[in-house]
């Protein structure tokens, strides 16, 4: 089925470890983004990309890196995990950052990350 | 920055009851979106609104784009157990028109 695929679904890291959260979409969407969801905080934008080779920071970018070498993939890297990064991470994609009429963002099913 | 204030934060209702929730902001938006998140899943778009005063339905769900363009409302009629989840309002508010989200309304339905 077409959509946004995130891996892994669950991950436990030790403080200071690094890891990459994977996100892939097969809808030929130019826009991709990463959000984190914390209890009572809603969804907050970490980084986004409007096309291959173009990335920019969102509301809460510190501690995270991204790159966009292909239209399909948008990995999120944690260089040195901290307990404050314990969260549920969602990748989303769309035709454009401003949703065209009839569309919204398509979200993946999330990665639940715990940093101990 | 721009913020969406969503209320209530949570609701506990009996099956069959109607539900109302809203989203307000001090900023004006040209689009309002409502998403639902099932437990353990990502948010899914329910309704999109593009015009002030617009009233749009999707089954038992009805959403309205406020006339001032600073608010939106979502109503669910005759709730059923599968309505359980978190409902988010969203609007394009970031530097590139990225979606910003309210903090969500968590709905629990007692059979």
mmCIF file with all atom_site columns, C-alpha atoms in Angstrom:
data_model
loop_
_atom_site.group_PDB
_atom_site.id
_atom_site.type_symbol
_atom_site.label_atom_id
_atom_site.label_alt_id
_atom_site.label_comp_id
_atom_site.label_asym_id
_atom_site.label_entity_id
_atom_site.label_seq_id
_atom_site.pdbx_PDB_ins_code
_atom_site.Cartn_x
_atom_site.Cartn_y
_atom_site.Cartn_z
_atom_site.occupancy
_atom_site.B_iso_or_equiv
_atom_site.pdbx_formal_charge
_atom_site.auth_seq_id
_atom_site.auth_comp_id
_atom_site.auth_asym_id
_atom_site.auth_atom_id
_atom_site.pdbx_PDB_model_num
ATOM 1   C CA . UNK A 1 1   ? 0.000   0.000  0.000  1.00 0.00 ? 1   UNK A CA 1
ATOM 2   C CA . UNK A 1 2   ? 1.195   3.509  -0.810 1.00 0.00 ? 2   UNK A CA 1
ATOM 3   C CA . UNK A 1 3   ? 2.101   5.593  2.192  1.00 0.00 ? 3   UNK A CA 1
ATOM 4   C CA . UNK A 1 4   ? 4.783   6.614  4.651  1.00 0.00 ? 4   UNK A CA 1
ATOM 5   C CA . UNK A 1 5   ? 6.891   3.852  6.211  1.00 0.00 ? 5   UNK A CA 1
ATOM 6   C CA . UNK A 1 6   ? 8.821   4.417  9.416  1.00 0.00 ? 6   UNK A CA 1
ATOM 7   C CA . UNK A 1 7   ? 11.360  2.087  10.973 1.00 0.00 ? 7   UNK A CA 1
ATOM 8   C CA . UNK A 1 8   ? 11.913  0.981  13.652 1.00 0.00 ? 8   UNK A CA 1
ATOM 9   C CA . UNK A 1 9   ? 8.582   1.073  15.517 1.00 0.00 ? 9   UNK A CA 1
ATOM 10  C CA . UNK A 1 10  ? 10.250  0.902  18.921 1.00 0.00 ? 10  UNK A CA 1
ATOM 11  C CA . UNK A 1 11  ? 13.779  1.692  20.100 1.00 0.00 ? 11  UNK A CA 1
ATOM 12  C CA . UNK A 1 12  ? 15.559  1.981  23.424 1.00 0.00 ? 12  UNK A CA 1
ATOM 13  C CA . UNK A 1 13  ? 18.845  3.900  23.510 1.00 0.00 ? 13  UNK A CA 1
ATOM 14  C CA . UNK A 1 14  ? 21.359  4.661  26.184 1.00 0.00 ? 14  UNK A CA 1
ATOM 15  C CA . UNK A 1 15  ? 22.303  8.275  26.805 1.00 0.00 ? 15  UNK A CA 1
ATOM 16  C CA . UNK A 1 16  ? 25.021  9.307  24.371 1.00 0.00 ? 16  UNK A CA 1
ATOM 17  C CA . UNK A 1 17  ? 24.264  6.669  21.745 1.00 0.00 ? 17  UNK A CA 1
ATOM 18  C CA . UNK A 1 18  ? 23.467  7.652  18.180 1.00 0.00 ? 18  UNK A CA 1
ATOM 19  C CA . UNK A 1 19  ? 20.865  6.284  15.834 1.00 0.00 ? 19  UNK A CA 1
ATOM 20  C CA . UNK A 1 20  ? 18.931  7.012  12.662 1.00 0.00 ? 20  UNK A CA 1
ATOM 21  C CA . UNK A 1 21  ? 15.165  6.894  12.350 1.00 0.00 ? 21  UNK A CA 1
ATOM 22  C CA . UNK A 1 22  ? 14.166  5.913  8.853  1.00 0.00 ? 22  UNK A CA 1
ATOM 23  C CA . UNK A 1 23  ? 11.300  7.367  6.823  1.00 0.00 ? 23  UNK A CA 1
ATOM 24  C CA . UNK A 1 24  ? 10.345  6.452  3.264  1.00 0.00 ? 24  UNK A CA 1
ATOM 25  C CA . UNK A 1 25  ? 7.362   7.434  1.106  1.00 0.00 ? 25  UNK A CA 1
ATOM 26  C CA . UNK A 1 26  ? 6.275   6.123  -2.279 1.00 0.00 ? 26  UNK A CA 1
ATOM 27  C CA . UNK A 1 27  ? 3.828   8.856  -3.267 1.00 0.00 ? 27  UNK A CA 1
ATOM 28  C CA . UNK A 1 28  ? 6.404   11.080 -5.017 1.00 0.00 ? 28  UNK A CA 1
ATOM 29  C CA . UNK A 1 29  ? 5.750   13.807 -2.452 1.00 0.00 ? 29  UNK A CA 1
ATOM 30  C CA . UNK A 1 30  ? 8.198   16.701 -2.538 1.00 0.00 ? 30  UNK A CA 1
ATOM 31  C CA . UNK A 1 31  ? 7.566   17.764 1.064  1.00 0.00 ? 31  UNK A CA 1
ATOM 32  C CA . UNK A 1 32  ? 8.620   15.615 4.027  1.00 0.00 ? 32  UNK A CA 1
ATOM 33  C CA . UNK A 1 33  ? 8.871   16.467 7.699  1.00 0.00 ? 33  UNK A CA 1
ATOM 34  C CA . UNK A 1 34  ? 9.592   15.085 11.153 1.00 0.00 ? 34  UNK A CA 1
ATOM 35  C CA . UNK A 1 35  ? 7.426   15.814 14.190 1.00 0.00 ? 35  UNK A CA 1
ATOM 36  C CA . UNK A 1 36  ? 7.780   14.712 17.759 1.00 0.00 ? 36  UNK A CA 1
ATOM 37  C CA . UNK A 1 37  ? 4.808   14.048 20.008 1.00 0.00 ? 37  UNK A CA 1
ATOM 38  C CA . UNK A 1 38  ? 5.048   14.411 23.756 1.00 0.00 ? 38  UNK A CA 1
ATOM 39  C CA . UNK A 1 39  ? 2.179   14.087 26.263 1.00 0.00 ? 39  UNK A CA 1
ATOM 40  C CA . UNK A 1 40  ? 0.196   17.311 26.468 1.00 0.00 ? 40  UNK A CA 1
ATOM 41  C CA . UNK A 1 41  ? 2.424   19.016 23.882 1.00 0.00 ? 41  UNK A CA 1
ATOM 42  C CA . UNK A 1 42  ? 0.794   18.041 20.622 1.00 0.00 ? 42  UNK A CA 1
ATOM 43  C CA . UNK A 1 43  ? 2.972   17.634 17.538 1.00 0.00 ? 43  UNK A CA 1
ATOM 44  C CA . UNK A 1 44  ? 6.047   19.827 17.182 1.00 0.00 ? 44  UNK A CA 1
ATOM 45  C CA . UNK A 1 45  ? 8.026   20.204 13.974 1.00 0.00 ? 45  UNK A CA 1
ATOM 46  C CA . UNK A 1 46  ? 11.691  19.147 14.145 1.00 0.00 ? 46  UNK A CA 1
ATOM 47  C CA . UNK A 1 47  ? 12.985  19.447 10.565 1.00 0.00 ? 47  UNK A CA 1
ATOM 48  C CA . UNK A 1 48  ? 11.443  19.518 7.132  1.00 0.00 ? 48  UNK A CA 1
ATOM 49  C CA . UNK A 1 49  ? 12.397  19.258 3.472  1.00 0.00 ? 49  UNK A CA 1
ATOM 50  C CA . UNK A 1 50  ? 10.729  20.767 0.409  1.00 0.00 ? 50  UNK A CA 1
ATOM 51  C CA . UNK A 1 51  ? 12.666  18.570 -2.020 1.00 0.00 ? 51  UNK A CA 1
ATOM 52  C CA . UNK A 1 52  ? 15.795  16.490 -2.523 1.00 0.00 ? 52  UNK A CA 1
ATOM 53  C CA . UNK A 1 53  ? 18.849  18.379 -1.311 1.00 0.00 ? 53  UNK A CA 1
ATOM 54  C CA . UNK A 1 54  ? 16.826  20.987 0.610  1.00 0.00 ? 54  UNK A CA 1
ATOM 55  C CA . UNK A 1 55  ? 16.250  20.850 4.365  1.00 0.00 ? 55  UNK A CA 1
ATOM 56  C CA . UNK A 1 56  ? 15.379  23.395 7.035  1.00 0.00 ? 56  UNK A CA 1
ATOM 57  C CA . UNK A 1 57  ? 14.787  23.605 10.757 1.00 0.00 ? 57  UNK A CA 1
ATOM 58  C CA . UNK A 1 58  ? 11.432  23.525 12.433 1.00 0.00 ? 58  UNK A CA 1
ATOM 59  C CA . UNK A 1 59  ? 10.384  24.499 15.953 1.00 0.00 ? 59  UNK A CA 1
ATOM 60  C CA . UNK A 1 60  ? 12.562  22.045 17.936 1.00 0.00 ? 60  UNK A CA 1
ATOM 61  C CA . UNK A 1 61  ? 15.643  21.128 15.817 1.00 0.00 ? 61  UNK A CA 1
ATOM 62  C CA . UNK A 1 62  ? 18.354  20.927 18.499 1.00 0.00 ? 62  UNK A CA 1
ATOM 63  C CA . UNK A 1 63  ? 19.952  17.492 18.835 1.00 0.00 ? 63  UNK A CA 1
ATOM 64  C CA . UNK A 1 64  ? 18.700  16.269 15.451 1.00 0.00 ? 64  UNK A CA 1
ATOM 65  C CA . UNK A 1 65  ? 20.162  16.190 11.947 1.00 0.00 ? 65  UNK A CA 1
ATOM 66  C CA . UNK A 1 66  ? 18.483  15.420 8.632  1.00 0.00 ? 66  UNK A CA 1
ATOM 67  C CA . UNK A 1 67  ? 19.427  15.012 4.998  1.00 0.00 ? 67  UNK A CA 1
ATOM 68  C CA . UNK A 1 68  ? 17.395  14.450 1.824  1.00 0.00 ? 68  UNK A CA 1
ATOM 69  C CA . UNK A 1 69  ? 19.397  12.755 -0.907 1.00 0.00 ? 69  UNK A CA 1
ATOM 70  C CA . UNK A 1 70  ? 16.350  11.253 -2.670 1.00 0.00 ? 70  UNK A CA 1
ATOM 71  C CA . UNK A 1 71  ? 12.693  12.214 -2.993 1.00 0.00 ? 71  UNK A CA 1
ATOM 72  C CA . UNK A 1 72  ? 11.647  9.003  -1.241 1.00 0.00 ? 72  UNK A CA 1
ATOM 73  C CA . UNK A 1 73  ? 13.784  9.032  1.920  1.00 0.00 ? 73  UNK A CA 1
ATOM 74  C CA . UNK A 1 74  ? 14.135  11.473 4.814  1.00 0.00 ? 74  UNK A CA 1
ATOM 75  C CA . UNK A 1 75  ? 16.133  9.992  7.712  1.00 0.00 ? 75  UNK A CA 1
ATOM 76  C CA . UNK A 1 76  ? 16.348  11.671 11.124 1.00 0.00 ? 76  UNK A CA 1
ATOM 77  C CA . UNK A 1 77  ? 19.631  11.320 13.018 1.00 0.00 ? 77  UNK A CA 1
ATOM 78  C CA . UNK A 1 78  ? 20.175  11.602 16.741 1.00 0.00 ? 78  UNK A CA 1
ATOM 79  C CA . UNK A 1 79  ? 23.908  12.198 17.196 1.00 0.00 ? 79  UNK A CA 1
ATOM 80  C CA . UNK A 1 80  ? 24.087  11.847 20.989 1.00 0.00 ? 80  UNK A CA 1
ATOM 81  C CA . UNK A 1 81  ? 20.788  10.745 22.515 1.00 0.00 ? 81  UNK A CA 1
ATOM 82  C CA . UNK A 1 82  ? 19.531  12.462 25.668 1.00 0.00 ? 82  UNK A CA 1
ATOM 83  C CA . UNK A 1 83  ? 16.617  11.496 27.958 1.00 0.00 ? 83  UNK A CA 1
ATOM 84  C CA . UNK A 1 84  ? 14.814  14.668 26.797 1.00 0.00 ? 84  UNK A CA 1
ATOM 85  C CA . UNK A 1 85  ? 14.566  13.061 23.367 1.00 0.00 ? 85  UNK A CA 1
ATOM 86  C CA . UNK A 1 86  ? 12.327  10.309 24.688 1.00 0.00 ? 86  UNK A CA 1
ATOM 87  C CA . UNK A 1 87  ? 9.249   10.771 22.545 1.00 0.00 ? 87  UNK A CA 1
ATOM 88  C CA . UNK A 1 88  ? 7.154   9.405  19.703 1.00 0.00 ? 88  UNK A CA 1
ATOM 89  C CA . UNK A 1 89  ? 8.475   10.535 16.335 1.00 0.00 ? 89  UNK A CA 1
ATOM 90  C CA . UNK A 1 90  ? 6.290   10.908 13.257 1.00 0.00 ? 90  UNK A CA 1
ATOM 91  C CA . UNK A 1 91  ? 7.342   11.391 9.687  1.00 0.00 ? 91  UNK A CA 1
ATOM 92  C CA . UNK A 1 92  ? 4.869   13.106 7.357  1.00 0.00 ? 92  UNK A CA 1
ATOM 93  C CA . UNK A 1 93  ? 4.778   13.847 3.650  1.00 0.00 ? 93  UNK A CA 1
ATOM 94  C CA . UNK A 1 94  ? 2.702   15.983 1.310  1.00 0.00 ? 94  UNK A CA 1
ATOM 95  C CA . UNK A 1 95  ? 2.712   17.482 -2.174 1.00 0.00 ? 95  UNK A CA 1
ATOM 96  C CA . UNK A 1 96  ? 3.745   20.786 -0.612 1.00 0.00 ? 96  UNK A CA 1
ATOM 97  C CA . UNK A 1 97  ? 4.260   22.262 2.867  1.00 0.00 ? 97  UNK A CA 1
ATOM 98  C CA . UNK A 1 98  ? 1.003   24.166 2.418  1.00 0.00 ? 98  UNK A CA 1
ATOM 99  C CA . UNK A 1 99  ? -1.512  21.358 1.917  1.00 0.00 ? 99  UNK A CA 1
ATOM 100 C CA . UNK A 1 100 ? -3.200  21.606 -1.467 1.00 0.00 ? 100 UNK A CA 1
ATOM 101 C CA . UNK A 1 101 ? -6.983  21.546 -1.521 1.00 0.00 ? 101 UNK A CA 1
ATOM 102 C CA . UNK A 1 102 ? -8.266  18.081 -0.706 1.00 0.00 ? 102 UNK A CA 1
ATOM 103 C CA . UNK A 1 103 ? -5.069  16.917 0.943  1.00 0.00 ? 103 UNK A CA 1
ATOM 104 C CA . UNK A 1 104 ? -3.343  17.053 4.256  1.00 0.00 ? 104 UNK A CA 1
ATOM 105 C CA . UNK A 1 105 ? -0.141  15.493 5.412  1.00 0.00 ? 105 UNK A CA 1
ATOM 106 C CA . UNK A 1 106 ? 0.187   11.696 5.283  1.00 0.00 ? 106 UNK A CA 1
ATOM 107 C CA . UNK A 1 107 ? 1.752   10.443 8.488  1.00 0.00 ? 107 UNK A CA 1
ATOM 108 C CA . UNK A 1 108 ? 3.711   7.304  9.203  1.00 0.00 ? 108 UNK A CA 1
ATOM 109 C CA . UNK A 1 109 ? 2.754   5.119  12.148 1.00 0.00 ? 109 UNK A CA 1
ATOM 110 C CA . UNK A 1 110 ? 5.547   6.478  14.336 1.00 0.00 ? 110 UNK A CA 1
ATOM 111 C CA . UNK A 1 111 ? 8.724   5.428  16.129 1.00 0.00 ? 111 UNK A CA 1
ATOM 112 C CA . UNK A 1 112 ? 8.489   5.219  19.907 1.00 0.00 ? 112 UNK A CA 1
ATOM 113 C CA . UNK A 1 113 ? 11.938  6.118  21.284 1.00 0.00 ? 113 UNK A CA 1
ATOM 114 C CA . UNK A 1 114 ? 13.068  5.773  24.888 1.00 0.00 ? 114 UNK A CA 1
ATOM 115 C CA . UNK A 1 115 ? 16.438  7.135  26.019 1.00 0.00 ? 115 UNK A CA 1
ATOM 116 C CA . UNK A 1 116 ? 17.667  5.803  29.355 1.00 0.00 ? 116 UNK A CA 1
ATOM 117 C CA . UNK B 2 1   ? 5.069   32.126 17.421 1.00 0.00 ? 1   UNK B CA 1
ATOM 118 C CA . UNK B 2 2   ? 1.644   31.138 16.261 1.00 0.00 ? 2   UNK B CA 1
ATOM 119 C CA . UNK B 2 3   ? -0.260  28.804 18.550 1.00 0.00 ? 3   UNK B CA 1
ATOM 120 C CA . UNK B 2 4   ? -3.450  26.813 18.328 1.00 0.00 ? 4   UNK B CA 1
ATOM 121 C CA . UNK B 2 5   ? -5.348  26.510 21.617 1.00 0.00 ? 5   UNK B CA 1
ATOM 122 C CA . UNK B 2 6   ? -7.433  23.390 21.649 1.00 0.00 ? 6   UNK B CA 1
ATOM 123 C CA . UNK B 2 7   ? -10.126 22.550 24.206 1.00 0.00 ? 7   UNK B CA 1
ATOM 124 C CA . UNK B 2 8   ? -11.097 20.590 26.057 1.00 0.00 ? 8   UNK B CA 1
ATOM 125 C CA . UNK B 2 9   ? -7.904  18.650 26.764 1.00 0.00 ? 9   UNK B CA 1
ATOM 126 C CA . UNK B 2 10  ? -9.866  15.466 27.413 1.00 0.00 ? 10  UNK B CA 1
ATOM 127 C CA . UNK B 2 11  ? -13.427 14.212 27.383 1.00 0.00 ? 11  UNK B CA 1
ATOM 128 C CA . UNK B 2 12  ? -15.062 11.168 28.919 1.00 0.00 ? 12  UNK B CA 1
ATOM 129 C CA . UNK B 2 13  ? -18.460 10.494 27.383 1.00 0.00 ? 13  UNK B CA 1
ATOM 130 C CA . UNK B 2 14  ? -21.077 7.785  27.151 1.00 0.00 ? 14  UNK B CA 1
ATOM 131 C CA . UNK B 2 15  ? -21.646 5.977  23.875 1.00 0.00 ? 15  UNK B CA 1
ATOM 132 C CA . UNK B 2 16  ? -24.360 7.733  21.897 1.00 0.00 ? 16  UNK B CA 1
ATOM 133 C CA . UNK B 2 17  ? -23.590 11.225 23.201 1.00 0.00 ? 17  UNK B CA 1
ATOM 134 C CA . UNK B 2 18  ? -22.627 14.114 20.961 1.00 0.00 ? 18  UNK B CA 1
ATOM 135 C CA . UNK B 2 19  ? -19.181 15.693 21.273 1.00 0.00 ? 19  UNK B CA 1
ATOM 136 C CA . UNK B 2 20  ? -17.974 19.233 20.643 1.00 0.00 ? 20  UNK B CA 1
ATOM 137 C CA . UNK B 2 21  ? -14.406 20.529 20.633 1.00 0.00 ? 21  UNK B CA 1
ATOM 138 C CA . UNK B 2 22  ? -12.787 23.691 19.380 1.00 0.00 ? 22  UNK B CA 1
ATOM 139 C CA . UNK B 2 23  ? -9.558  25.294 18.388 1.00 0.00 ? 23  UNK B CA 1
ATOM 140 C CA . UNK B 2 24  ? -8.742  28.996 18.708 1.00 0.00 ? 24  UNK B CA 1
ATOM 141 C CA . UNK B 2 25  ? -5.846  31.247 17.880 1.00 0.00 ? 25  UNK B CA 1
ATOM 142 C CA . UNK B 2 26  ? -4.885  34.897 17.978 1.00 0.00 ? 26  UNK B CA 1
ATOM 143 C CA . UNK B 2 27  ? -3.735  34.521 14.344 1.00 0.00 ? 27  UNK B CA 1
ATOM 144 C CA . UNK B 2 28  ? -5.806  34.374 11.185 1.00 0.00 ? 28  UNK B CA 1
ATOM 145 C CA . UNK B 2 29  ? -5.605  31.251 9.028  1.00 0.00 ? 29  UNK B CA 1
ATOM 146 C CA . UNK B 2 30  ? -6.861  30.450 5.534  1.00 0.00 ? 30  UNK B CA 1
ATOM 147 C CA . UNK B 2 31  ? -7.059  26.719 6.149  1.00 0.00 ? 31  UNK B CA 1
ATOM 148 C CA . UNK B 2 32  ? -8.130  24.606 9.102  1.00 0.00 ? 32  UNK B CA 1
ATOM 149 C CA . UNK B 2 33  ? -7.609  20.858 9.289  1.00 0.00 ? 33  UNK B CA 1
ATOM 150 C CA . UNK B 2 34  ? -8.827  18.250 11.755 1.00 0.00 ? 34  UNK B CA 1
ATOM 151 C CA . UNK B 2 35  ? -6.920  15.019 12.338 1.00 0.00 ? 35  UNK B CA 1
ATOM 152 C CA . UNK B 2 36  ? -7.645  11.934 14.425 1.00 0.00 ? 36  UNK B CA 1
ATOM 153 C CA . UNK B 2 37  ? -4.973  9.752  15.982 1.00 0.00 ? 37  UNK B CA 1
ATOM 154 C CA . UNK B 2 38  ? -5.893  6.213  16.953 1.00 0.00 ? 38  UNK B CA 1
ATOM 155 C CA . UNK B 2 39  ? -3.848  4.689  19.782 1.00 0.00 ? 39  UNK B CA 1
ATOM 156 C CA . UNK B 2 40  ? -0.440  3.590  18.490 1.00 0.00 ? 40  UNK B CA 1
ATOM 157 C CA . UNK B 2 41  ? -0.932  5.127  15.052 1.00 0.00 ? 41  UNK B CA 1
ATOM 158 C CA . UNK B 2 42  ? -0.140  8.331  13.208 1.00 0.00 ? 42  UNK B CA 1
ATOM 159 C CA . UNK B 2 43  ? -2.716  11.112 12.727 1.00 0.00 ? 43  UNK B CA 1
ATOM 160 C CA . UNK B 2 44  ? -5.171  10.741 9.860  1.00 0.00 ? 44  UNK B CA 1
ATOM 161 C CA . UNK B 2 45  ? -6.909  13.653 8.142  1.00 0.00 ? 45  UNK B CA 1
ATOM 162 C CA . UNK B 2 46  ? -10.645 13.846 8.897  1.00 0.00 ? 46  UNK B CA 1
ATOM 163 C CA . UNK B 2 47  ? -11.805 17.158 7.475  1.00 0.00 ? 47  UNK B CA 1
ATOM 164 C CA . UNK B 2 48  ? -10.206 20.128 5.715  1.00 0.00 ? 48  UNK B CA 1
ATOM 165 C CA . UNK B 2 49  ? -11.763 23.616 5.669  1.00 0.00 ? 49  UNK B CA 1
ATOM 166 C CA . UNK B 2 50  ? -10.747 26.344 3.235  1.00 0.00 ? 50  UNK B CA 1
ATOM 167 C CA . UNK B 2 51  ? -13.279 29.172 3.547  1.00 0.00 ? 51  UNK B CA 1
ATOM 168 C CA . UNK B 2 52  ? -14.461 31.296 6.475  1.00 0.00 ? 52  UNK B CA 1
ATOM 169 C CA . UNK B 2 53  ? -17.916 30.177 7.571  1.00 0.00 ? 53  UNK B CA 1
ATOM 170 C CA . UNK B 2 54  ? -17.598 26.847 5.752  1.00 0.00 ? 54  UNK B CA 1
ATOM 171 C CA . UNK B 2 55  ? -19.397 23.877 7.310  1.00 0.00 ? 55  UNK B CA 1
ATOM 172 C CA . UNK B 2 56  ? -18.208 20.451 6.172  1.00 0.00 ? 56  UNK B CA 1
ATOM 173 C CA . UNK B 2 57  ? -19.361 16.980 7.159  1.00 0.00 ? 57  UNK B CA 1
ATOM 174 C CA . UNK B 2 58  ? -17.730 13.574 6.992  1.00 0.00 ? 58  UNK B CA 1
ATOM 175 C CA . UNK B 2 59  ? -20.222 10.986 8.198  1.00 0.00 ? 59  UNK B CA 1
ATOM 176 C CA . UNK B 2 60  ? -21.023 11.732 11.842 1.00 0.00 ? 60  UNK B CA 1
ATOM 177 C CA . UNK B 2 61  ? -18.342 14.435 11.957 1.00 0.00 ? 61  UNK B CA 1
ATOM 178 C CA . UNK B 2 62  ? -19.037 18.075 11.203 1.00 0.00 ? 62  UNK B CA 1
ATOM 179 C CA . UNK B 2 63  ? -16.449 20.843 11.270 1.00 0.00 ? 63  UNK B CA 1
ATOM 180 C CA . UNK B 2 64  ? -16.793 24.582 10.872 1.00 0.00 ? 64  UNK B CA 1
ATOM 181 C CA . UNK B 2 65  ? -14.338 27.281 9.841  1.00 0.00 ? 65  UNK B CA 1
ATOM 182 C CA . UNK B 2 66  ? -15.001 30.269 12.108 1.00 0.00 ? 66  UNK B CA 1
ATOM 183 C CA . UNK B 2 67  ? -16.090 33.532 10.517 1.00 0.00 ? 67  UNK B CA 1
ATOM 184 C CA . UNK B 2 68  ? -13.222 35.434 12.148 1.00 0.00 ? 68  UNK B CA 1
ATOM 185 C CA . UNK B 2 69  ? -10.797 32.865 10.650 1.00 0.00 ? 69  UNK B CA 1
ATOM 186 C CA . UNK B 2 70  ? -9.269  32.541 14.127 1.00 0.00 ? 70  UNK B CA 1
ATOM 187 C CA . UNK B 2 71  ? -11.144 29.434 15.199 1.00 0.00 ? 71  UNK B CA 1
ATOM 188 C CA . UNK B 2 72  ? -12.625 26.132 14.143 1.00 0.00 ? 72  UNK B CA 1
ATOM 189 C CA . UNK B 2 73  ? -15.008 23.618 15.683 1.00 0.00 ? 73  UNK B CA 1
ATOM 190 C CA . UNK B 2 74  ? -15.472 19.881 15.399 1.00 0.00 ? 74  UNK B CA 1
ATOM 191 C CA . UNK B 2 75  ? -18.631 18.028 16.368 1.00 0.00 ? 75  UNK B CA 1
ATOM 192 C CA . UNK B 2 76  ? -19.148 14.282 16.538 1.00 0.00 ? 76  UNK B CA 1
ATOM 193 C CA . UNK B 2 77  ? -22.725 13.047 16.703 1.00 0.00 ? 77  UNK B CA 1
ATOM 194 C CA . UNK B 2 78  ? -23.887 9.806  18.333 1.00 0.00 ? 78  UNK B CA 1
ATOM 195 C CA . UNK B 2 79  ? -20.414 8.723  19.474 1.00 0.00 ? 79  UNK B CA 1
ATOM 196 C CA . UNK B 2 80  ? -19.354 5.083  19.217 1.00 0.00 ? 80  UNK B CA 1
ATOM 197 C CA . UNK B 2 81  ? -16.424 3.241  20.869 1.00 0.00 ? 81  UNK B CA 1
ATOM 198 C CA . UNK B 2 82  ? -14.228 3.518  17.753 1.00 0.00 ? 82  UNK B CA 1
ATOM 199 C CA . UNK B 2 83  ? -14.314 7.328  18.097 1.00 0.00 ? 83  UNK B CA 1
ATOM 200 C CA . UNK B 2 84  ? -11.765 6.918  20.907 1.00 0.00 ? 84  UNK B CA 1
ATOM 201 C CA . UNK B 2 85  ? -8.490  8.689  20.166 1.00 0.00 ? 85  UNK B CA 1
ATOM 202 C CA . UNK B 2 86  ? -6.843  12.089 20.101 1.00 0.00 ? 86  UNK B CA 1
ATOM 203 C CA . UNK B 2 87  ? -8.268  14.789 17.853 1.00 0.00 ? 87  UNK B CA 1
ATOM 204 C CA . UNK B 2 88  ? -5.932  17.512 16.605 1.00 0.00 ? 88  UNK B CA 1
ATOM 205 C CA . UNK B 2 89  ? -6.644  20.761 14.876 1.00 0.00 ? 89  UNK B CA 1
ATOM 206 C CA . UNK B 2 90  ? -3.972  22.042 12.495 1.00 0.00 ? 90  UNK B CA 1
ATOM 207 C CA . UNK B 2 91  ? -3.317  25.081 10.350 1.00 0.00 ? 91  UNK B CA 1
ATOM 208 C CA . UNK B 2 92  ? -0.497  26.222 8.049  1.00 0.00 ? 92  UNK B CA 1
ATOM 209 C CA . UNK B 2 93  ? 1.525   28.522 10.267 1.00 0.00 ? 93  UNK B CA 1
ATOM 210 C CA . UNK B 2 94  ? 5.218   27.762 9.872  1.00 0.00 ? 94  UNK B CA 1
ATOM 211 C CA . UNK B 2 95  ? 7.719   29.746 7.832  1.00 0.00 ? 95  UNK B CA 1
ATOM 212 C CA . UNK B 2 96  ? 6.991   27.667 4.719  1.00 0.00 ? 96  UNK B CA 1
ATOM 213 C CA . UNK B 2 97  ? 3.368   27.122 5.559  1.00 0.00 ? 97  UNK B CA 1
ATOM 214 C CA . UNK B 2 98  ? 4.239   24.025 7.568  1.00 0.00 ? 98  UNK B CA 1
ATOM 215 C CA . UNK B 2 99  ? 1.340   22.702 9.583  1.00 0.00 ? 99  UNK B CA 1
ATOM 216 C CA . UNK B 2 100 ? 1.198   23.663 13.244 1.00 0.00 ? 100 UNK B CA 1
ATOM 217 C CA . UNK B 2 101 ? -0.927  21.553 15.561 1.00 0.00 ? 101 UNK B CA 1
ATOM 218 C CA . UNK B 2 102 ? -3.017  22.084 18.642 1.00 0.00 ? 102 UNK B CA 1
ATOM 219 C CA . UNK B 2 103 ? -2.206  20.007 21.711 1.00 0.00 ? 103 UNK B CA 1
ATOM 220 C CA . UNK B 2 104 ? -5.112  17.685 21.060 1.00 0.00 ? 104 UNK B CA 1
ATOM 221 C CA . UNK B 2 105 ? -8.371  16.592 22.663 1.00 0.00 ? 105 UNK B CA 1
ATOM 222 C CA . UNK B 2 106 ? -8.301  13.059 24.026 1.00 0.00 ? 106 UNK B CA 1
ATOM 223 C CA . UNK B 2 107 ? -11.691 11.391 23.672 1.00 0.00 ? 107 UNK B CA 1
ATOM 224 C CA . UNK B 2 108 ? -12.741 8.385  25.725 1.00 0.00 ? 108 UNK B CA 1
ATOM 225 C CA . UNK B 2 109 ? -16.083 6.664  25.085 1.00 0.00 ? 109 UNK B CA 1
ATOM 226 C CA . UNK B 2 110 ? -17.759 4.382  27.609 1.00 0.00 ? 110 UNK B CA 1
ATOM 227 C CA . UNK B 2 111 ? -19.865 1.635  26.027 1.00 0.00 ? 111 UNK B CA 1
#
